[in-house]
XYZ file of C-alpha atoms in Angstrom:
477
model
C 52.821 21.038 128.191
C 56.252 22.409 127.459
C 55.063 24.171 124.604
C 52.196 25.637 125.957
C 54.303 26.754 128.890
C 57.149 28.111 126.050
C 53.913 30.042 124.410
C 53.199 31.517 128.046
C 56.592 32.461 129.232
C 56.781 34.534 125.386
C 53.364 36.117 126.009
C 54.911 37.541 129.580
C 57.833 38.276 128.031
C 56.159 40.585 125.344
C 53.852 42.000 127.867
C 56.335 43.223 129.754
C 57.911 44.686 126.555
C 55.278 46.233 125.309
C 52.939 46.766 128.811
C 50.077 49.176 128.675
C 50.350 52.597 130.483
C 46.992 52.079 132.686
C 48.036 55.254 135.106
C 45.294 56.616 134.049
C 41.734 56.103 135.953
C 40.104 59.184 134.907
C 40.154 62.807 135.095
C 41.426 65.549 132.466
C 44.116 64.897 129.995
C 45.998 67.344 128.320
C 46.572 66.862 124.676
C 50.222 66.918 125.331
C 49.877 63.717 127.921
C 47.996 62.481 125.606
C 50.933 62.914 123.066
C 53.164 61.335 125.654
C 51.655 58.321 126.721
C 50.902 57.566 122.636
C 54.799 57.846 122.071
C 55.542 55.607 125.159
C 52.990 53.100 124.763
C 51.948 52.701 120.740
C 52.644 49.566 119.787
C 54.169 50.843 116.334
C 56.338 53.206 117.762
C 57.905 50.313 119.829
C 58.480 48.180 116.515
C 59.917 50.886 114.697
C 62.692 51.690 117.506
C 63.174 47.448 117.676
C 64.131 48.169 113.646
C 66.295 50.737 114.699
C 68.137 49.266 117.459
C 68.614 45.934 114.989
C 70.275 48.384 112.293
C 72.133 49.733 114.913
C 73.639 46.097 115.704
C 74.150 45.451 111.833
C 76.284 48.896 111.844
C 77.929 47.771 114.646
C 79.256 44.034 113.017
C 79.551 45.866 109.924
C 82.440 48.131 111.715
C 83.375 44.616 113.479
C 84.797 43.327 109.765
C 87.409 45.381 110.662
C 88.868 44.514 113.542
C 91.157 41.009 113.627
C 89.368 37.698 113.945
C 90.245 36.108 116.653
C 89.988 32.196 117.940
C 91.243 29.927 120.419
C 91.146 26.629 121.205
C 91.615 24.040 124.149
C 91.700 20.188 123.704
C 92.015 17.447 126.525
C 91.606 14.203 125.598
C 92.980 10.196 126.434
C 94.035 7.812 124.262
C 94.442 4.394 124.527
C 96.101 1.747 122.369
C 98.583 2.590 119.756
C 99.154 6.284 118.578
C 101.435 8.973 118.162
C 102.561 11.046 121.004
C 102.370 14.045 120.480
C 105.360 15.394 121.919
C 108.040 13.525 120.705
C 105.798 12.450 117.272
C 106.245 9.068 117.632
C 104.359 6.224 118.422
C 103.713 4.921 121.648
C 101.713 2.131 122.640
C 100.026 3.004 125.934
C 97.265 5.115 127.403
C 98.029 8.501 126.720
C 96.971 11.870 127.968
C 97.178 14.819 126.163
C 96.396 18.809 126.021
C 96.613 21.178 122.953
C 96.208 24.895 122.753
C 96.007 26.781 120.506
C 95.332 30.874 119.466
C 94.967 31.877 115.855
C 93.698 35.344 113.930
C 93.409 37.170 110.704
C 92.817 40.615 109.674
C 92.038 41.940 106.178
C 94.666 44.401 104.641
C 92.923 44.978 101.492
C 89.651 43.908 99.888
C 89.085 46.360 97.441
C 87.105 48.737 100.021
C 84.044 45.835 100.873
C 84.418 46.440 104.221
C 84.374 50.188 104.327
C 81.471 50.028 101.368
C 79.536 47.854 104.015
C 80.225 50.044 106.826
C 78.947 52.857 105.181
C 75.953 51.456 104.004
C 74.906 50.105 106.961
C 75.983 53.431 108.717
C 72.939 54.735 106.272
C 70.600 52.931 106.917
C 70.794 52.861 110.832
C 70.165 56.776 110.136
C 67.567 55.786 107.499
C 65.799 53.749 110.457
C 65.879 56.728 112.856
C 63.776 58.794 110.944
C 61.204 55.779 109.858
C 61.277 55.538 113.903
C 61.433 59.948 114.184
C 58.614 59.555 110.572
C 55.884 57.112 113.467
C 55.985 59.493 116.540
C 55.543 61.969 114.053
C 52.961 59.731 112.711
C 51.077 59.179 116.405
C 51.767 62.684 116.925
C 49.459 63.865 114.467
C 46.617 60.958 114.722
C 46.663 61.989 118.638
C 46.242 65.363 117.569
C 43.619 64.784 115.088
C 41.489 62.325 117.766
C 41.906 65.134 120.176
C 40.388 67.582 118.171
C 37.618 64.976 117.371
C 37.051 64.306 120.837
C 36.468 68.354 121.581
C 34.219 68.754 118.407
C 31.954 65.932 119.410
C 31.977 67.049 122.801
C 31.378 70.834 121.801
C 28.550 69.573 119.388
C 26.990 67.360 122.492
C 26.881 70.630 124.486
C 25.512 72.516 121.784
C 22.789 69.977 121.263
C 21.372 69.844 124.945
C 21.465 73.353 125.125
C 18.903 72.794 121.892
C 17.212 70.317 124.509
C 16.650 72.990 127.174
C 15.390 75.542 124.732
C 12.708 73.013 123.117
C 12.158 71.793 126.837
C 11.185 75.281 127.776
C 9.067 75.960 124.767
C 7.049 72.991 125.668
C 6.687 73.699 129.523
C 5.566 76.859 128.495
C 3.095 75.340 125.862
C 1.878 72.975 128.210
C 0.409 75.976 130.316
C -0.746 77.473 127.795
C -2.948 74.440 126.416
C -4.407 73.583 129.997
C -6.070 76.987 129.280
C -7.081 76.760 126.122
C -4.705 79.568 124.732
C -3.458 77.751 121.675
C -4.216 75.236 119.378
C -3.134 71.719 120.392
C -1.203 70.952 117.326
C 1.184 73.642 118.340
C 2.182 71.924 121.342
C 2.567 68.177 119.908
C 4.764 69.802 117.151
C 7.229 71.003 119.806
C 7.208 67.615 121.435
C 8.250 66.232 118.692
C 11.105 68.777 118.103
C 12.189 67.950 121.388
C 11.962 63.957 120.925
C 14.191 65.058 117.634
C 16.483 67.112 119.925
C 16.889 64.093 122.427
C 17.413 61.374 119.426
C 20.537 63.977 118.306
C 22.144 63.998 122.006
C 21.674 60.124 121.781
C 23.545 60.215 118.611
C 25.973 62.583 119.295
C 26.582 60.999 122.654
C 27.703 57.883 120.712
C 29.766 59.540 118.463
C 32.154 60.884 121.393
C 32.179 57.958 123.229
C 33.757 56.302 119.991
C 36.049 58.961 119.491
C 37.291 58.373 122.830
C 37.615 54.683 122.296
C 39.672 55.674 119.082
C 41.835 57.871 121.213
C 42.411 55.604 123.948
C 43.665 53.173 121.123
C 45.980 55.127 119.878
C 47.373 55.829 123.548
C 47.263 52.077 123.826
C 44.702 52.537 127.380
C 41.526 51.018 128.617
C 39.293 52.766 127.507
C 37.181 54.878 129.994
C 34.040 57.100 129.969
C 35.475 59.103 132.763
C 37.965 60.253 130.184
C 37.904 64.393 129.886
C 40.392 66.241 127.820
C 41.406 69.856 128.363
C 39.679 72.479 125.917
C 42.249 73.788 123.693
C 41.612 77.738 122.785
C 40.091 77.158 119.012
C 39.657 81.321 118.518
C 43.911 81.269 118.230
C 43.687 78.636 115.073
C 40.831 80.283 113.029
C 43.209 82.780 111.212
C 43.875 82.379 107.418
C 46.758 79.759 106.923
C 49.706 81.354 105.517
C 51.973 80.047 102.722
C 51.396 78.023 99.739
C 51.010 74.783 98.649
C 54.023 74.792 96.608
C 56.066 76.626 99.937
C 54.180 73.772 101.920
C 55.769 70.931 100.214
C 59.623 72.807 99.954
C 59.116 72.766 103.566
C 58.096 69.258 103.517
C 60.769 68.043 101.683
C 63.387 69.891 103.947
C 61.628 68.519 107.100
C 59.926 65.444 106.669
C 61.692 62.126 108.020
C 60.570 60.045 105.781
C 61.954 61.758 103.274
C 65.589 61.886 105.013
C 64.699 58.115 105.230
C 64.133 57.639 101.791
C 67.007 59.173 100.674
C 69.391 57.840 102.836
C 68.338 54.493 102.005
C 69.029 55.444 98.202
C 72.713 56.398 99.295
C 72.929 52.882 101.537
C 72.015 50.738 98.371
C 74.799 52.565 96.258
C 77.283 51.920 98.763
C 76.092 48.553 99.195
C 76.399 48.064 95.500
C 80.125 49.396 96.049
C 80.587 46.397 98.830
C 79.243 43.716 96.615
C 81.466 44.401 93.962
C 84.932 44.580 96.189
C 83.987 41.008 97.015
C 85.031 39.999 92.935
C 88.239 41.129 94.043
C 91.295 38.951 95.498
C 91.730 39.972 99.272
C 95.146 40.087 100.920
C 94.875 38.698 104.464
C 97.502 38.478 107.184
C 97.424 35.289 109.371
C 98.998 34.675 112.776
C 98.912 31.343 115.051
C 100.335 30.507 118.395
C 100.063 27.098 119.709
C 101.835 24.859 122.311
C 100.887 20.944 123.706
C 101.235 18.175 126.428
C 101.476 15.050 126.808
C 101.950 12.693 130.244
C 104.074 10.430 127.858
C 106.442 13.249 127.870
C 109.871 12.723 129.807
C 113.210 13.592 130.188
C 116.860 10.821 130.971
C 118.597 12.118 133.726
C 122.421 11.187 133.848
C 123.508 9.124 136.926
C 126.705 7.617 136.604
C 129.170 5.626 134.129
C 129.994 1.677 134.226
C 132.323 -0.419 132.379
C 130.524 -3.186 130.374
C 131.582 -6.114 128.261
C 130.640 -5.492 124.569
C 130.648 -8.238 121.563
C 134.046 -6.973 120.474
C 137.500 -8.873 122.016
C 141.001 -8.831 121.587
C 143.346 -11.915 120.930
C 146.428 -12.033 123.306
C 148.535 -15.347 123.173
C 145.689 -17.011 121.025
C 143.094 -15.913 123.969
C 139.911 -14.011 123.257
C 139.652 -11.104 125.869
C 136.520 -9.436 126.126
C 136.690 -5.674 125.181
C 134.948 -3.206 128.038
C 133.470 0.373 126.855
C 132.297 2.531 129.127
C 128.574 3.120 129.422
C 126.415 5.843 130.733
C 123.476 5.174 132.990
C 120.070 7.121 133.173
C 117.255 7.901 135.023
C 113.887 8.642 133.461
C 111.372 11.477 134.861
C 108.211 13.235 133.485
C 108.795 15.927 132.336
C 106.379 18.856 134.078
C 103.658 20.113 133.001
C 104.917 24.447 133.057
C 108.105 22.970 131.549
C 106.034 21.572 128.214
C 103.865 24.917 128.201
C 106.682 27.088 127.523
C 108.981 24.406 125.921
C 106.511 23.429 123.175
C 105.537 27.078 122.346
C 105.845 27.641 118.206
C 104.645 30.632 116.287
C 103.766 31.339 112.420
C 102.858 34.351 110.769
C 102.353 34.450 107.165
C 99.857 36.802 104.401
C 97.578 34.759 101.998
C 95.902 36.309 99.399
C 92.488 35.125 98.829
C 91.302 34.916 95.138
C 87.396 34.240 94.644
C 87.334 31.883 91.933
C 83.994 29.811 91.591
C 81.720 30.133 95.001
C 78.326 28.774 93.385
C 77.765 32.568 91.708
C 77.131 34.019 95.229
C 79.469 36.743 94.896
C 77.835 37.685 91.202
C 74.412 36.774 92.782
C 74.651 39.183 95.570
C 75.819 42.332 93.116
C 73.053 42.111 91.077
C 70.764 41.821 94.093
C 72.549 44.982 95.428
C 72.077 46.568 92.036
C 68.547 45.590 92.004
C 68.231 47.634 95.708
C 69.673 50.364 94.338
C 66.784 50.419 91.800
C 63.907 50.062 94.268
C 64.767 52.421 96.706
C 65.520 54.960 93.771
C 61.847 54.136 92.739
C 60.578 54.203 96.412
C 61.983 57.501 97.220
C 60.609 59.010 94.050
C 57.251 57.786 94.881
C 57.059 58.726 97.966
C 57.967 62.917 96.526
C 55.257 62.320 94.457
C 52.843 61.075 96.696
C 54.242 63.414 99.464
C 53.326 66.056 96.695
C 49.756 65.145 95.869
C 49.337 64.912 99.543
C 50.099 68.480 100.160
C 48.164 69.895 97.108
C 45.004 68.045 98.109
C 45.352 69.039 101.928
C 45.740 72.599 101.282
C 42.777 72.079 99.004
C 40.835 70.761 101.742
C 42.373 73.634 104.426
C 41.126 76.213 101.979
C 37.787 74.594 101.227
C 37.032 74.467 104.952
C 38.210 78.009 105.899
C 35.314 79.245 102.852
C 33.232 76.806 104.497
C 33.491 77.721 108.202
C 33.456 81.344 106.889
C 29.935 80.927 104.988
C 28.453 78.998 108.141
C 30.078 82.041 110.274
C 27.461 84.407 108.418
C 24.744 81.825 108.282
C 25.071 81.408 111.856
C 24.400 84.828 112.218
C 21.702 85.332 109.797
C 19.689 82.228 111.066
C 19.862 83.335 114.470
C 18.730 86.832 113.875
C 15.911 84.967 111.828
C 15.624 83.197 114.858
C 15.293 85.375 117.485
C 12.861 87.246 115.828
C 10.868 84.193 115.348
C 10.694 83.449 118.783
C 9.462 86.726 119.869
C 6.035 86.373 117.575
C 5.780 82.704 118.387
C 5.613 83.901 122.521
C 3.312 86.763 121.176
C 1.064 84.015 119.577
C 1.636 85.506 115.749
C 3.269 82.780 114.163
C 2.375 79.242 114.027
C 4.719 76.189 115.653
C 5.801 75.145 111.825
C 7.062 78.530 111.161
C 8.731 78.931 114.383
C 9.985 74.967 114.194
C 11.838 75.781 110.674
C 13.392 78.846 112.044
C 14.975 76.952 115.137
C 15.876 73.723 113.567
C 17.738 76.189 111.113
C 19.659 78.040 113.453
C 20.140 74.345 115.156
C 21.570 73.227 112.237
C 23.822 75.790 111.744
C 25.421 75.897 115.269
C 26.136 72.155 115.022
C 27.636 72.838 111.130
C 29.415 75.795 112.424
C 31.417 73.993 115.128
C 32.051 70.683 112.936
C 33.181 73.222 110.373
C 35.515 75.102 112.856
C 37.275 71.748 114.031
C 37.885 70.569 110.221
C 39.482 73.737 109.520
C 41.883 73.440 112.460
C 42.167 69.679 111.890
C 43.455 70.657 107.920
C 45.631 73.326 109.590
C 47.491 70.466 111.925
C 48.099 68.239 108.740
C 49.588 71.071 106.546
C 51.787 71.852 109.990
C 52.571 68.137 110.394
C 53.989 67.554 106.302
C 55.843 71.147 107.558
C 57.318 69.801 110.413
C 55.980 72.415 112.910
C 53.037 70.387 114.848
C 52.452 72.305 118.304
C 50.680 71.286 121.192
């Protein structure tokens, strides 16, 4: 039971951390909400600024090397029997009570610049980890942007394709009149019923396809989903221009802007300074130490003079063959616990001494740790020069796909164009009864085509356009 009610109390606990934004119960979303409540909510945005803040508190003791060490200590304690009191440092047989405090520190004068080596390195990497945080909204930013634009292309395409519904639907009214009289040839009216079954079956279709992109999107926002979602149209016309630059201009830029590359780099830099660290630990340090310390003790007292008597000792004196006694003085005392202020500031002592600390044989931990730094430095030298060259491929193969679909949208432009003309004048002979239903079902299920490749076409292009913006640092929205 107390581990199942450990496992619940973490589940709150994380809920709490990482709780859902579920403001939203329908209506129209901007794409820059939607942008918003991604970067609040994603679940890998939250890790990455959890990394962040924990290289923040590494930087932080890193800096804390620095500063003296500092420890204090309080001990009360009885003893019974025979033992050594600790305030005169003898023994005493009796029950004793007894306080010791104590305050001690250190601070490193030299250590052949480990500390500031660490610092540094650490100091990189929490910058390192801003831009792996910066690098995932940036990240979110774009898949947002990208599911968006998915979202408006299905939804454009579903609008496109009952608008193909109506037209069949008309044809078909129009047919069925026309066959009650007679007028035309049954065949011609069961073919357009079955371009309109063909329409419906693609509104199905595309009907599914939006409602997935939504649940996509509403991942990446980290919301229930919800069919009532609507977004707000972006204007497409504005993004349909020819993308400027080149692919080689695209990746300078990428390279200048991108965080991951900052974080790459800076997390080359971190594992040379690290390196630097490791290596100051092979050297002897030169520490300064300090203690201040007092005790107690109830056994502690103090004789108090009261007065002087004359005594008989062993000694005599012989006076006509008679032994007379010889008297000495002798003082008398009182005894009287001493208090316990008095043995605070009585038994106060001090040392202060510098120690130089020389690492001679520590199980090969020191050694172990420099070549593990040294290793670092290798991997993140070979991480950040993968992830140019990646970065680099990436860039040539987007703009290959940006330029692709621009000649693609363009040709489906014309086609568009061409197939509707086609079209149009296909329609007019059909209604004039000089062209058969096959004729005039090729000629719309051409033009149909086209519009629905024409607006899938126009979203890719834009959608290539946002990645070659993203590796350039310049998303808008």
């Amino acid at each position: 039971m107390k581990s199942l009610l450990l496992v619940i109390v973490c589940f709150v606990m994380f809920q709490k951390n990482f709780a859902q934004d579920t403001s939203f119960t329908g209506g129209t979303l901007t794409l820059k909400q939607c942008v918003d409540i991604a970067l609040k909510n994603n679940v890998d945005v939250n890790r990455n600024e959890l990394l962040m803040e924990d290289s923040k508190v590494n930087l932080l003791l890193a800096k804390g090397n620095m500063l003296p060490f500092l420890s204090g200590n309080i001990n009360h304690g009885l003893r019974q029997g025979k033992t050594i009191d600790p305030y005169t440092n003898s023994y005493v047989d009796q029950n004793l009570s007894y306080a010791d405090y104590g305050l001690s520190g250190s601070i490193y004068l030299w250590n052949a610049g480990s500390i500031q080596n660490s610092i540094r390195a650490n100091s990189l990497n929490y910058q390192a980890s801003k831009m792996d945080f910066q690098q995932q909204k940036d990240n979110i930013t774009i898949s947002v942007i990208l599911a968006y634009l998915e979202i408006l292309n299905n939804q454009e395409q579903l609008n496109t394709a009952q608008q193909q519904v109506e037209v069949t639907g008309k044809q078909v009214e129009r047919l069925e009149i026309l066959n009650k009289d007679g007028a035309i040839a049954p065949s011609d009216l069961y073919n357009l019923k079955g371009q309109l079954g063909d329409n419906q079956l693609n509104v199905v279709a595309i009907k599914n396809t939006l409602e997935t992109s939504k649940v996509n999107l509403a991942r990446l926002l980290n919301i229930p989903y919800s069919p009532d979602l609507v977004l707000e149209k972006i204007n497409t016309e504005a993004e349909l221009s020819i993308y400027e630059g080149t692919s080689q201009q695209i990746y300078q830029q990428a390279m200048q802007n991108l965080a991951m590359i900052k974080a790459v780099d800076l997390r080359k830099e971190g594992a040379l300074k690290a390196v630097k660290s490791a290596r100051g630990r092979l050297f002897p340090s030169l520490v300064l130490n300090g203690n201040l310390a007092t005790n107690y003790s109830n056994a502690a007292s103090v004789q108090n003079f009261v007065s002087t008597t004359d005594v008989p000792t062993d000694s005599y004196v012989l006076l006509n063959n008679d032994k007379l006694p010889v008297y000495a003085p002798q003082s008398n005392y009182t005894s009287s616990k001493i208090p316990y202020g008095n043995q605070w500031k009585n038994n106060f002592n001090s040392s202060f001494g510098i120690g130089l600390q020389i690492p001679i044989l520590n199980g090969l931990s020191t050694r172990g740790n420099l070549n593990r730094a040294k290793i670092d430095v290798k991997r993140t030298a070979f991480e950040a020069r993968t992830t140019k060259t990646v970065l680099q491929q990436s860039v040539e193969q987007a703009y290959v796909n940006m330029n692709s679909a621009y000649e693609r949208y363009q040709t489906l432009s014309q086609q568009v164009k061409d197939y509707t003309e086609s079209f149009r004048a296909a329609e007019v002979k059909f209604n004039a009864g000089a062209l058969t239903s096959v004729d005039y079902l090729i000629a719309k299920n051409n033009v149909d085509r086209a519009n629905i490749n024409l607006i899938a076409a126009k979203y890719d292009y834009i959608l290539r356009t946002k990645i070659l913006d993203f590796y350039q640092g310049r998303l808008t929205f």
